[in-house]
Amino acid sequence: MAKSDTIPNAVIGRLSLYLRQLEALLAASRGTVSSKELGAMLGQSDAQVRKDLAYFGQFGQAGVGYGVEDLVQSIRRILGTDRTWNVLLVGAGNLGRALVSYRGFLRKGFSLNAVVDADPNKVGELIDSARGIRVQAMEEMGAAVREHHITLAILAVPVSATQEVADQVVAAGIKGVLNFAPTALQLPDSVPLTAVDLSVSLEQLSFQLSSDA
Amino acid sequence: MAKSDTIPNAVIGRLSLYLRQLEALLAASRGTVSSKELGAMLGQSDAQVRKDLAYFGQFGQAGVGYGVEDLVQSIRRILGTDRTWNVLLVGAGNLGRALVSYRGFLRKGFSLNAVVDADPNKVGELIDSARGIRVQAMEEMGAAVREHHITLAILAVPVSATQEVADQVVAAGIKGVLNFAPTALQLPDSVPLTAVDLSVSLEQLSFQLSSDA
């Protein structure tokens, strides 16, 4: 497989969107789909679809299109979600709670296994009754990571605490970090970091409204 | 200005990132920055920076770089955040509350003016004490939109309610919608829609972990 540093992030983002659309087609029992159809569903060209997929190999057949189920499996394999990543959530505030209950967040491929918070008043609370997960203290992080073989951490903590918490999750053996706090983090090069900046979405919207006016 | 349908979304997303970085440089009293420096801060090439900005005109001077303050103002004008967009939040659950308190979310250019929720138990609650905003009933949406000249709506409601709520905000006169529910919406072509799919970020992370391994 191509190494991640040669693939633009935007391509990976579009693979996720293709996967959503293909999963919907699979649920509707569609057998094949063309790059043109798939592109049209997402408002982009068939050439872009083919170019994005070409980073990862040869998919589909000329004149027939892609086998929906095959392509779902291939993209999951590319994205690494054909296996299950165990996830630690740090922060049981409003954002953490929203993530726990957000149906679309922990899809196939991700499993929430532990939640920790620095607030003693939250420790012990049953935050995810479906999975039977109680909030644990920060000091229990290392043990939870080892016990549940957790590789990913989601940081939903205040900006002022983010770097300290990032250092703690790395020390606890976490291999990758998803940061929701609107601040830059310093992590070892060996630990991939993805940041979610929600204001980017609002700016996309204001751009569309401004330039269409 | 270039029309929005000719500019890839990814370019707009990167403009937001450039703006963050430039705002940080401005706060640190930096006068100029080169495309190489700006690119390096975001892990991308100087050619990409120049190409992205070239969609919108001519910026900076060869050998000198970009004036930080000028470029901040230019990007805000491009993104439409040199004016203030008034925002309605629909949904005062965990996600809605997280958005209200999320420091990075409503930056310069966006002002939260009203919050509505379908749950009568939430109506009247002071959800944003800093701005003195109380949760209002869904029936008050139209009046709130008119009173505060609101143009953008953020939907933080359950999937099952999202389409109905989207129809309601459009009927109330909203011009653009940011949807957090993991579901596709049908809106009139005249109403831009941006969707936030949080699982995309997790998939980026698992891709990096998978392909670096």
CSV table of C-alpha atoms in Angstrom, one decimal:
chain,number,residue,atom,x,y,z
A,1,MET,CA,0.0,0.0,0.0
A,2,ALA,CA,1.1,3.6,-0.6
A,3,LYS,CA,2.7,5.3,2.3
A,4,SER,CA,0.5,7.8,4.0
A,5,ASP,CA,2.9,10.7,3.5
A,6,THR,CA,2.6,10.5,-0.2
A,7,ILE,CA,-1.2,10.7,-0.2
A,8,PRO,CA,-2.9,14.1,0.2
A,9,ASN,CA,-5.2,14.3,3.2
A,10,ALA,CA,-8.0,15.5,1.0
A,11,VAL,CA,-7.9,12.1,-0.9
A,12,ILE,CA,-8.4,10.2,2.4
A,13,GLY,CA,-11.3,12.5,3.3
A,14,ARG,CA,-12.9,11.7,0.0
A,15,LEU,CA,-12.4,8.0,0.5
A,16,SER,CA,-14.4,8.3,3.7
A,17,LEU,CA,-17.2,10.0,1.7
A,18,TYR,CA,-17.1,7.3,-1.0
A,19,LEU,CA,-17.3,4.7,1.7
A,20,ARG,CA,-20.5,6.3,3.2
A,21,GLN,CA,-22.1,6.4,-0.2
A,22,LEU,CA,-21.1,2.9,-1.1
A,23,GLU,CA,-22.4,1.6,2.2
A,24,ALA,CA,-25.7,3.2,1.5
A,25,LEU,CA,-25.8,1.6,-2.0
A,26,LEU,CA,-24.9,-1.8,-0.4
A,27,ALA,CA,-27.7,-1.4,2.1
A,28,ALA,CA,-30.0,-0.8,-0.9
A,29,SER,CA,-28.7,-4.0,-2.5
A,30,ARG,CA,-27.0,-2.3,-5.5
A,31,GLY,CA,-24.4,-4.6,-7.2
A,32,THR,CA,-22.3,-2.1,-9.2
A,33,VAL,CA,-21.8,1.6,-9.5
A,34,SER,CA,-19.9,3.7,-12.1
A,35,SER,CA,-17.4,6.4,-11.2
A,36,LYS,CA,-19.7,8.9,-12.8
A,37,GLU,CA,-22.7,7.9,-10.6
A,38,LEU,CA,-20.5,7.8,-7.5
A,39,GLY,CA,-19.0,11.2,-8.3
A,40,ALA,CA,-22.5,12.7,-9.1
A,41,MET,CA,-23.8,11.6,-5.7
A,42,LEU,CA,-21.0,13.7,-4.1
A,43,GLY,CA,-21.0,16.6,-6.5
A,44,GLN,CA,-17.7,15.8,-8.2
A,45,SER,CA,-16.4,14.4,-11.4
A,46,ASP,CA,-15.9,10.8,-12.4
A,47,ALA,CA,-12.2,11.7,-13.2
A,48,GLN,CA,-11.7,12.7,-9.6
A,49,VAL,CA,-13.2,9.5,-8.3
A,50,ARG,CA,-10.9,7.4,-10.6
A,51,LYS,CA,-7.8,9.5,-9.8
A,52,ASP,CA,-8.4,9.2,-6.0
A,53,LEU,CA,-8.8,5.4,-6.2
A,54,ALA,CA,-5.8,5.0,-8.5
A,55,TYR,CA,-3.5,6.0,-5.6
A,56,PHE,CA,-4.3,2.6,-4.1
A,57,GLY,CA,-4.5,0.2,-7.1
A,58,GLN,CA,-6.8,-0.9,-9.8
A,59,PHE,CA,-10.5,-1.1,-9.0
A,60,GLY,CA,-13.5,-1.8,-11.2
A,61,GLN,CA,-13.9,-2.7,-14.8
A,62,ALA,CA,-14.3,-0.4,-17.9
A,63,GLY,CA,-17.9,-0.5,-19.0
A,64,VAL,CA,-19.1,-2.3,-15.8
A,65,GLY,CA,-18.0,0.0,-13.0
A,66,TYR,CA,-17.1,-1.0,-9.5
A,67,GLY,CA,-18.5,-3.9,-7.6
A,68,VAL,CA,-20.1,-2.1,-4.6
A,69,GLU,CA,-19.3,-4.7,-2.0
A,70,ASP,CA,-15.8,-5.2,-3.3
A,71,LEU,CA,-15.1,-1.5,-3.2
A,72,VAL,CA,-16.5,-1.2,0.3
A,73,GLN,CA,-14.1,-3.9,1.5
A,74,SER,CA,-11.2,-2.3,-0.4
A,75,ILE,CA,-11.8,1.1,1.0
A,76,ARG,CA,-12.2,-0.2,4.6
A,77,ARG,CA,-8.9,-2.1,4.1
A,78,ILE,CA,-7.2,1.1,2.8
A,79,LEU,CA,-8.6,3.2,5.7
A,80,GLY,CA,-7.6,0.5,8.2
A,81,THR,CA,-11.2,0.1,9.4
A,82,ASP,CA,-11.4,-3.5,8.3
A,83,ARG,CA,-10.1,-4.2,11.8
A,84,THR,CA,-11.4,-2.7,15.0
A,85,TRP,CA,-9.5,0.2,16.7
A,86,ASN,CA,-10.2,0.4,20.4
A,87,VAL,CA,-10.7,4.0,21.6
A,88,LEU,CA,-10.2,6.0,24.8
A,89,LEU,CA,-12.1,9.2,25.3
A,90,VAL,CA,-10.5,11.8,27.6
A,91,GLY,CA,-13.1,14.3,28.8
A,92,ALA,CA,-16.6,13.6,29.9
A,93,GLY,CA,-18.0,17.1,29.5
A,94,ASN,CA,-20.6,18.2,27.0
A,95,LEU,CA,-18.5,17.4,24.0
A,96,GLY,CA,-17.4,14.1,25.3
A,97,ARG,CA,-21.0,13.1,26.1
A,98,ALA,CA,-22.1,14.3,22.7
A,99,LEU,CA,-19.5,12.0,21.1
A,100,VAL,CA,-20.5,9.0,23.2
A,101,SER,CA,-24.1,9.4,22.1
A,102,TYR,CA,-23.4,10.5,18.5
A,103,ARG,CA,-24.5,7.7,16.3
A,104,GLY,CA,-22.4,8.5,13.4
A,105,PHE,CA,-19.2,8.9,15.2
A,106,LEU,CA,-18.1,5.5,16.3
A,107,ARG,CA,-18.9,3.5,13.2
A,108,LYS,CA,-17.7,0.1,12.1
A,109,GLY,CA,-14.0,-0.1,12.8
A,110,PHE,CA,-14.0,1.9,16.1
A,111,SER,CA,-15.0,0.7,19.5
A,112,LEU,CA,-15.2,3.0,22.6
A,113,ASN,CA,-13.7,1.1,25.5
A,114,ALA,CA,-12.9,3.6,28.2
A,115,VAL,CA,-13.6,7.2,29.3
A,116,VAL,CA,-11.5,9.1,31.7
A,117,ASP,CA,-12.0,12.6,33.3
A,118,ALA,CA,-10.1,14.7,35.7
A,119,ASP,CA,-13.2,15.7,37.7
A,120,PRO,CA,-13.7,13.5,40.7
A,121,ASN,CA,-17.4,14.2,40.6
A,122,LYS,CA,-17.7,12.5,37.3
A,123,VAL,CA,-15.7,9.4,38.1
A,124,GLY,CA,-17.9,6.3,38.5
A,125,GLU,CA,-20.7,7.7,36.5
A,126,LEU,CA,-22.3,5.3,33.9
A,127,ILE,CA,-21.7,7.5,30.8
A,128,ASP,CA,-22.5,4.8,28.2
A,129,SER,CA,-25.1,2.5,29.4
A,130,ALA,CA,-25.3,0.6,26.1
A,131,ARG,CA,-21.6,-0.4,26.5
A,132,GLY,CA,-21.6,-0.4,30.3
A,133,ILE,CA,-18.8,2.2,30.4
A,134,ARG,CA,-18.2,4.2,33.6
A,135,VAL,CA,-16.0,7.3,33.8
A,136,GLN,CA,-12.6,6.5,35.3
A,137,ALA,CA,-10.0,8.7,36.9
A,138,MET,CA,-7.1,10.0,34.9
A,139,GLU,CA,-4.8,7.8,37.1
A,140,GLU,CA,-6.6,4.7,35.7
A,141,MET,CA,-5.8,5.6,32.1
A,142,GLY,CA,-2.7,3.5,31.7
A,143,ALA,CA,-4.3,0.4,33.2
A,144,ALA,CA,-7.4,0.9,30.9
A,145,VAL,CA,-5.2,1.3,27.8
A,146,ARG,CA,-3.4,-2.0,28.6
A,147,GLU,CA,-6.5,-3.9,29.7
A,148,HIS,CA,-8.5,-3.0,26.6
A,149,HIS,CA,-5.6,-2.9,24.1
A,150,ILE,CA,-6.6,0.7,23.2
A,151,THR,CA,-4.7,2.4,20.4
A,152,LEU,CA,-6.6,5.7,19.7
A,153,ALA,CA,-7.4,8.6,22.1
A,154,ILE,CA,-10.0,11.3,21.5
A,155,LEU,CA,-9.2,14.4,23.4
A,156,ALA,CA,-12.3,16.4,24.4
A,157,VAL,CA,-10.8,18.5,27.2
A,158,PRO,CA,-10.4,22.3,27.7
A,159,VAL,CA,-7.7,24.0,25.7
A,160,SER,CA,-5.6,24.8,28.8
A,161,ALA,CA,-5.4,21.0,29.7
A,162,THR,CA,-4.9,19.6,26.2
A,163,GLN,CA,-1.1,19.5,25.9
A,164,GLU,CA,-0.7,17.9,29.4
A,165,VAL,CA,-3.4,15.3,28.6
A,166,ALA,CA,-1.8,14.6,25.2
A,167,ASP,CA,1.5,13.9,27.0
A,168,GLN,CA,-0.3,11.6,29.4
A,169,VAL,CA,-2.0,9.5,26.7
A,170,VAL,CA,1.3,9.1,24.8
A,171,ALA,CA,2.9,8.0,28.0
A,172,ALA,CA,0.0,5.5,28.5
A,173,GLY,CA,0.9,3.9,25.2
A,174,ILE,CA,-1.7,5.5,22.8
A,175,LYS,CA,-0.6,5.3,19.1
A,176,GLY,CA,-2.8,8.0,17.6
A,177,VAL,CA,-4.7,11.1,18.8
A,178,LEU,CA,-7.8,12.9,17.6
A,179,ASN,CA,-7.9,16.4,19.1
A,180,PHE,CA,-11.1,18.4,19.4
A,181,ALA,CA,-9.6,21.3,21.3
A,182,PRO,CA,-8.9,24.3,19.1
A,183,THR,CA,-5.2,24.4,19.8
A,184,ALA,CA,-2.0,23.1,18.3
A,185,LEU,CA,-0.3,20.1,20.0
A,186,GLN,CA,3.2,18.9,20.2
A,187,LEU,CA,3.4,15.1,19.9
A,188,PRO,CA,6.3,12.7,19.0
A,189,ASP,CA,6.6,12.2,15.2
A,190,SER,CA,5.7,8.5,15.7
A,191,VAL,CA,2.2,9.4,17.0
A,192,PRO,CA,-0.2,10.6,14.3
A,193,LEU,CA,-2.4,13.5,15.2
A,194,THR,CA,-5.7,14.6,13.6
A,195,ALA,CA,-7.4,17.8,14.6
A,196,VAL,CA,-11.0,18.6,14.3
A,197,ASP,CA,-11.6,22.3,13.8
A,198,LEU,CA,-15.3,22.8,13.7
A,199,SER,CA,-15.0,26.4,12.7
A,200,VAL,CA,-13.7,25.3,9.3
A,201,SER,CA,-17.2,24.1,8.4
A,202,LEU,CA,-18.8,27.4,9.3
A,203,GLU,CA,-16.3,29.2,7.2
A,204,GLN,CA,-17.1,26.9,4.2
A,205,LEU,CA,-20.7,27.9,4.6
A,206,SER,CA,-20.1,31.6,4.9
A,207,PHE,CA,-17.9,31.4,1.8
A,208,GLN,CA,-20.7,29.8,-0.2
A,209,LEU,CA,-23.2,32.3,1.0
A,210,SER,CA,-20.8,35.2,0.2
A,211,SER,CA,-19.7,34.2,-3.2
A,212,ASP,CA,-23.1,33.1,-4.5
A,213,ALA,CA,-24.7,36.4,-3.5
B,1,MET,CA,-14.5,37.1,-6.7
B,2,ALA,CA,-14.4,33.6,-8.1
B,3,LYS,CA,-17.8,31.8,-7.9
B,4,SER,CA,-17.9,29.1,-5.2
B,5,ASP,CA,-18.8,26.3,-7.6
B,6,THR,CA,-15.5,26.7,-9.4
B,7,ILE,CA,-13.4,26.4,-6.2
B,8,PRO,CA,-12.8,23.0,-4.7
B,9,ASN,CA,-14.0,22.6,-1.2
B,10,ALA,CA,-10.6,21.4,-0.2
B,11,VAL,CA,-9.1,24.8,-1.1
B,12,ILE,CA,-11.7,26.6,1.1
B,13,GLY,CA,-10.8,24.2,3.9
B,14,ARG,CA,-7.1,25.1,3.5
B,15,LEU,CA,-7.9,28.8,3.5
B,16,SER,CA,-9.4,28.3,7.0
B,17,LEU,CA,-6.2,26.7,8.1
B,18,TYR,CA,-4.0,29.4,6.6
B,19,LEU,CA,-6.2,31.9,8.4
B,20,ARG,CA,-5.7,30.2,11.8
B,21,GLN,CA,-1.9,30.2,11.3
B,22,LEU,CA,-1.8,33.8,10.1
B,23,GLU,CA,-3.9,34.9,13.1
B,24,ALA,CA,-1.4,33.3,15.4
B,25,LEU,CA,1.4,35.0,13.6
B,26,LEU,CA,-0.5,38.3,13.8
B,27,ALA,CA,-0.9,37.8,17.6
B,28,ALA,CA,2.8,37.3,17.8
B,29,SER,CA,3.4,40.6,15.9
B,30,ARG,CA,4.9,39.0,12.8
B,31,GLY,CA,4.9,41.4,9.9
B,32,THR,CA,5.5,39.1,6.9
B,33,VAL,CA,5.5,35.3,6.2
B,34,SER,CA,6.7,33.4,3.1
B,35,SER,CA,4.6,30.7,1.3
B,36,LYS,CA,7.3,28.3,2.3
B,37,GLU,CA,7.0,29.1,6.0
B,38,LEU,CA,3.2,29.1,5.9
B,39,GLY,CA,3.2,25.8,4.1
B,40,ALA,CA,5.8,24.2,6.5
B,41,MET,CA,3.6,25.2,9.5
B,42,LEU,CA,0.8,23.1,8.0
B,43,GLY,CA,2.9,20.3,6.6
B,44,GLN,CA,2.4,21.2,2.9
B,45,SER,CA,4.4,22.7,0.0
B,46,ASP,CA,4.9,26.4,-0.8
B,47,ALA,CA,3.5,25.6,-4.3
B,48,GLN,CA,0.3,24.5,-2.8
B,49,VAL,CA,-0.1,27.7,-0.7
B,50,ARG,CA,0.5,29.8,-3.8
B,51,LYS,CA,-1.8,27.8,-6.0
B,52,ASP,CA,-4.6,28.0,-3.4
B,53,LEU,CA,-4.3,31.7,-3.0
B,54,ALA,CA,-4.1,32.2,-6.8
B,55,TYR,CA,-7.7,31.3,-7.1
B,56,PHE,CA,-8.6,34.6,-5.5
B,57,GLY,CA,-6.1,37.0,-6.9
B,58,GLN,CA,-2.5,38.2,-6.5
B,59,PHE,CA,-1.1,38.3,-2.9
B,60,GLY,CA,2.3,39.0,-1.5
B,61,GLN,CA,5.5,40.1,-3.2
B,62,ALA,CA,8.3,37.9,-4.6
B,63,GLY,CA,11.3,37.9,-2.2
B,64,VAL,CA,9.3,39.5,0.6
B,65,GLY,CA,6.4,37.2,1.2
B,66,TYR,CA,2.9,38.0,2.4
B,67,GLY,CA,2.0,40.9,4.7
B,68,VAL,CA,0.5,38.9,7.6
B,69,GLU,CA,-2.2,41.5,8.4
B,70,ASP,CA,-3.1,42.1,4.8
B,71,LEU,CA,-3.5,38.4,4.1
B,72,VAL,CA,-5.6,37.9,7.2
B,73,GLN,CA,-8.0,40.6,6.0
B,74,SER,CA,-8.0,39.2,2.5
B,75,ILE,CA,-8.8,35.7,3.6
B,76,ARG,CA,-11.5,36.9,5.9
B,77,ARG,CA,-13.0,38.8,3.0
B,78,ILE,CA,-12.8,35.7,0.7
B,79,LEU,CA,-14.4,33.5,3.4
B,80,GLY,CA,-17.1,36.1,4.1
B,81,THR,CA,-16.1,36.4,7.8
B,82,ASP,CA,-15.1,40.1,7.5
B,83,ARG,CA,-18.8,40.6,8.3
B,84,THR,CA,-20.7,39.0,11.1
B,85,TRP,CA,-23.1,36.1,10.4
B,86,ASN,CA,-25.9,35.7,13.0
B,87,VAL,CA,-26.4,32.1,14.0
B,88,LEU,CA,-29.4,30.0,15.2
B,89,LEU,CA,-28.6,26.8,17.0
B,90,VAL,CA,-31.3,24.1,16.9
B,91,GLY,CA,-30.9,21.5,19.6
B,92,ALA,CA,-29.9,22.1,23.2
B,93,GLY,CA,-28.7,18.5,23.9
B,94,ASN,CA,-25.1,17.5,24.6
B,95,LEU,CA,-23.8,18.4,21.2
B,96,GLY,CA,-25.6,21.8,21.2
B,97,ARG,CA,-24.3,22.6,24.6
B,98,ALA,CA,-20.8,21.6,23.6
B,99,LEU,CA,-21.0,23.9,20.6
B,100,VAL,CA,-22.2,26.8,22.8
B,101,SER,CA,-19.3,26.4,25.1
B,102,TYR,CA,-16.7,25.4,22.5
B,103,ARG,CA,-14.3,28.4,22.3
B,104,GLY,CA,-13.0,27.7,18.9
B,105,PHE,CA,-16.4,27.3,17.2
B,106,LEU,CA,-17.9,30.7,17.1
B,107,ARG,CA,-14.9,32.7,16.1
B,108,LYS,CA,-14.7,36.2,14.7
B,109,GLY,CA,-17.4,36.4,12.0
B,110,PHE,CA,-20.1,34.3,13.7
B,111,SER,CA,-22.4,35.4,16.5
B,112,LEU,CA,-24.8,33.0,18.3
B,113,ASN,CA,-28.1,34.8,18.7
B,114,ALA,CA,-30.7,32.2,19.5
B,115,VAL,CA,-31.1,28.6,20.6
B,116,VAL,CA,-34.3,26.6,20.1
B,117,ASP,CA,-35.2,23.1,21.2
B,118,ALA,CA,-38.3,20.8,20.9
B,119,ASP,CA,-38.1,19.7,24.6
B,120,PRO,CA,-40.5,21.9,26.7
B,121,ASN,CA,-38.3,21.0,29.7
B,122,LYS,CA,-35.4,22.9,28.2
B,123,VAL,CA,-37.3,26.0,27.1
B,124,GLY,CA,-36.4,29.0,29.3
B,125,GLU,CA,-33.1,27.6,30.4
B,126,LEU,CA,-30.1,30.0,30.4
B,127,ILE,CA,-27.9,28.0,28.0
B,128,ASP,CA,-25.3,30.8,27.4
B,129,SER,CA,-24.9,33.0,30.4
B,130,ALA,CA,-22.1,35.0,28.7
B,131,ARG,CA,-24.4,36.1,25.9
B,132,GLY,CA,-27.6,35.9,28.0
B,133,ILE,CA,-29.3,33.4,25.7
B,134,ARG,CA,-32.2,31.3,26.9
B,135,VAL,CA,-33.5,28.2,25.1
B,136,GLN,CA,-36.7,29.0,23.1
B,137,ALA,CA,-39.4,26.8,21.8
B,138,MET,CA,-39.4,25.6,18.2
B,139,GLU,CA,-42.5,27.8,17.6
B,140,GLU,CA,-40.5,30.9,18.4
B,141,MET,CA,-37.9,30.2,15.7
B,142,GLY,CA,-39.4,32.4,13.0
B,143,ALA,CA,-39.7,35.4,15.3
B,144,ALA,CA,-36.1,34.9,16.6
B,145,VAL,CA,-34.7,34.7,13.0
B,146,ARG,CA,-36.4,37.9,12.1
B,147,GLU,CA,-35.7,39.8,15.3
B,148,HIS,CA,-31.9,38.9,15.2
B,149,HIS,CA,-31.5,39.0,11.4
B,150,ILE,CA,-30.2,35.4,11.6
B,151,THR,CA,-28.8,33.9,8.4
B,152,LEU,CA,-27.2,30.6,9.4
B,153,ALA,CA,-28.6,27.6,11.3
B,154,ILE,CA,-26.7,24.9,13.0
B,155,LEU,CA,-28.6,21.6,13.4
B,156,ALA,CA,-27.6,19.5,16.4
B,157,VAL,CA,-30.7,17.4,16.6
B,158,PRO,CA,-31.4,13.6,16.4
B,159,VAL,CA,-31.1,12.0,13.0
B,160,SER,CA,-34.9,11.2,13.0
B,161,ALA,CA,-35.8,14.9,13.4
B,162,THR,CA,-33.2,16.4,11.1
B,163,GLN,CA,-35.1,16.7,7.8
B,164,GLU,CA,-38.2,18.1,9.5
B,165,VAL,CA,-36.1,20.7,11.4
B,166,ALA,CA,-34.2,21.5,8.1
B,167,ASP,CA,-37.6,22.3,6.5
B,168,GLN,CA,-38.6,24.4,9.4
B,169,VAL,CA,-35.4,26.5,9.4
B,170,VAL,CA,-35.7,27.1,5.6
B,171,ALA,CA,-39.3,28.2,6.1
B,172,ALA,CA,-38.1,30.5,8.9
B,173,GLY,CA,-35.9,32.3,6.4
B,174,ILE,CA,-32.5,30.8,7.1
B,175,LYS,CA,-30.0,31.1,4.2
B,176,GLY,CA,-27.4,28.4,5.0
B,177,VAL,CA,-27.4,25.2,7.1
B,178,LEU,CA,-24.6,23.4,9.0
B,179,ASN,CA,-25.7,19.9,9.8
B,180,PHE,CA,-24.1,17.8,12.5
B,181,ALA,CA,-26.5,14.8,12.2
B,182,PRO,CA,-25.0,11.9,10.3
B,183,THR,CA,-27.7,11.9,7.6
B,184,ALA,CA,-28.2,13.3,4.1
B,185,LEU,CA,-30.6,16.3,3.9
B,186,GLN,CA,-32.8,17.6,1.0
B,187,LEU,CA,-32.7,21.4,0.9
B,188,PRO,CA,-33.6,23.9,-1.8
B,189,ASP,CA,-30.7,24.5,-4.2
B,190,SER,CA,-30.6,28.2,-3.0
B,191,VAL,CA,-29.7,27.1,0.5
B,192,PRO,CA,-26.1,26.0,0.9
B,193,LEU,CA,-25.6,23.0,3.2
B,194,THR,CA,-22.4,21.9,4.9
B,195,ALA,CA,-22.3,18.7,6.8
B,196,VAL,CA,-19.9,17.8,9.6
B,197,ASP,CA,-19.1,14.1,9.6
B,198,LEU,CA,-16.9,13.5,12.6
B,199,SER,CA,-16.1,9.9,11.6
B,200,VAL,CA,-14.0,11.2,8.6
B,201,SER,CA,-11.4,12.4,11.1
B,202,LEU,CA,-11.2,9.0,12.8
B,203,GLU,CA,-10.8,7.3,9.5
B,204,GLN,CA,-7.9,9.7,8.6
B,205,LEU,CA,-6.2,8.7,11.8
B,206,SER,CA,-6.7,5.0,11.3
B,207,PHE,CA,-5.4,5.4,7.7
B,208,GLN,CA,-2.2,7.0,9.0
B,209,LEU,CA,-1.7,4.3,11.7
B,210,SER,CA,-2.4,1.5,9.2
B,211,SER,CA,-0.1,2.7,6.4
B,212,ASP,CA,2.8,3.8,8.6
B,213,ALA,CA,2.9,0.4,10.3
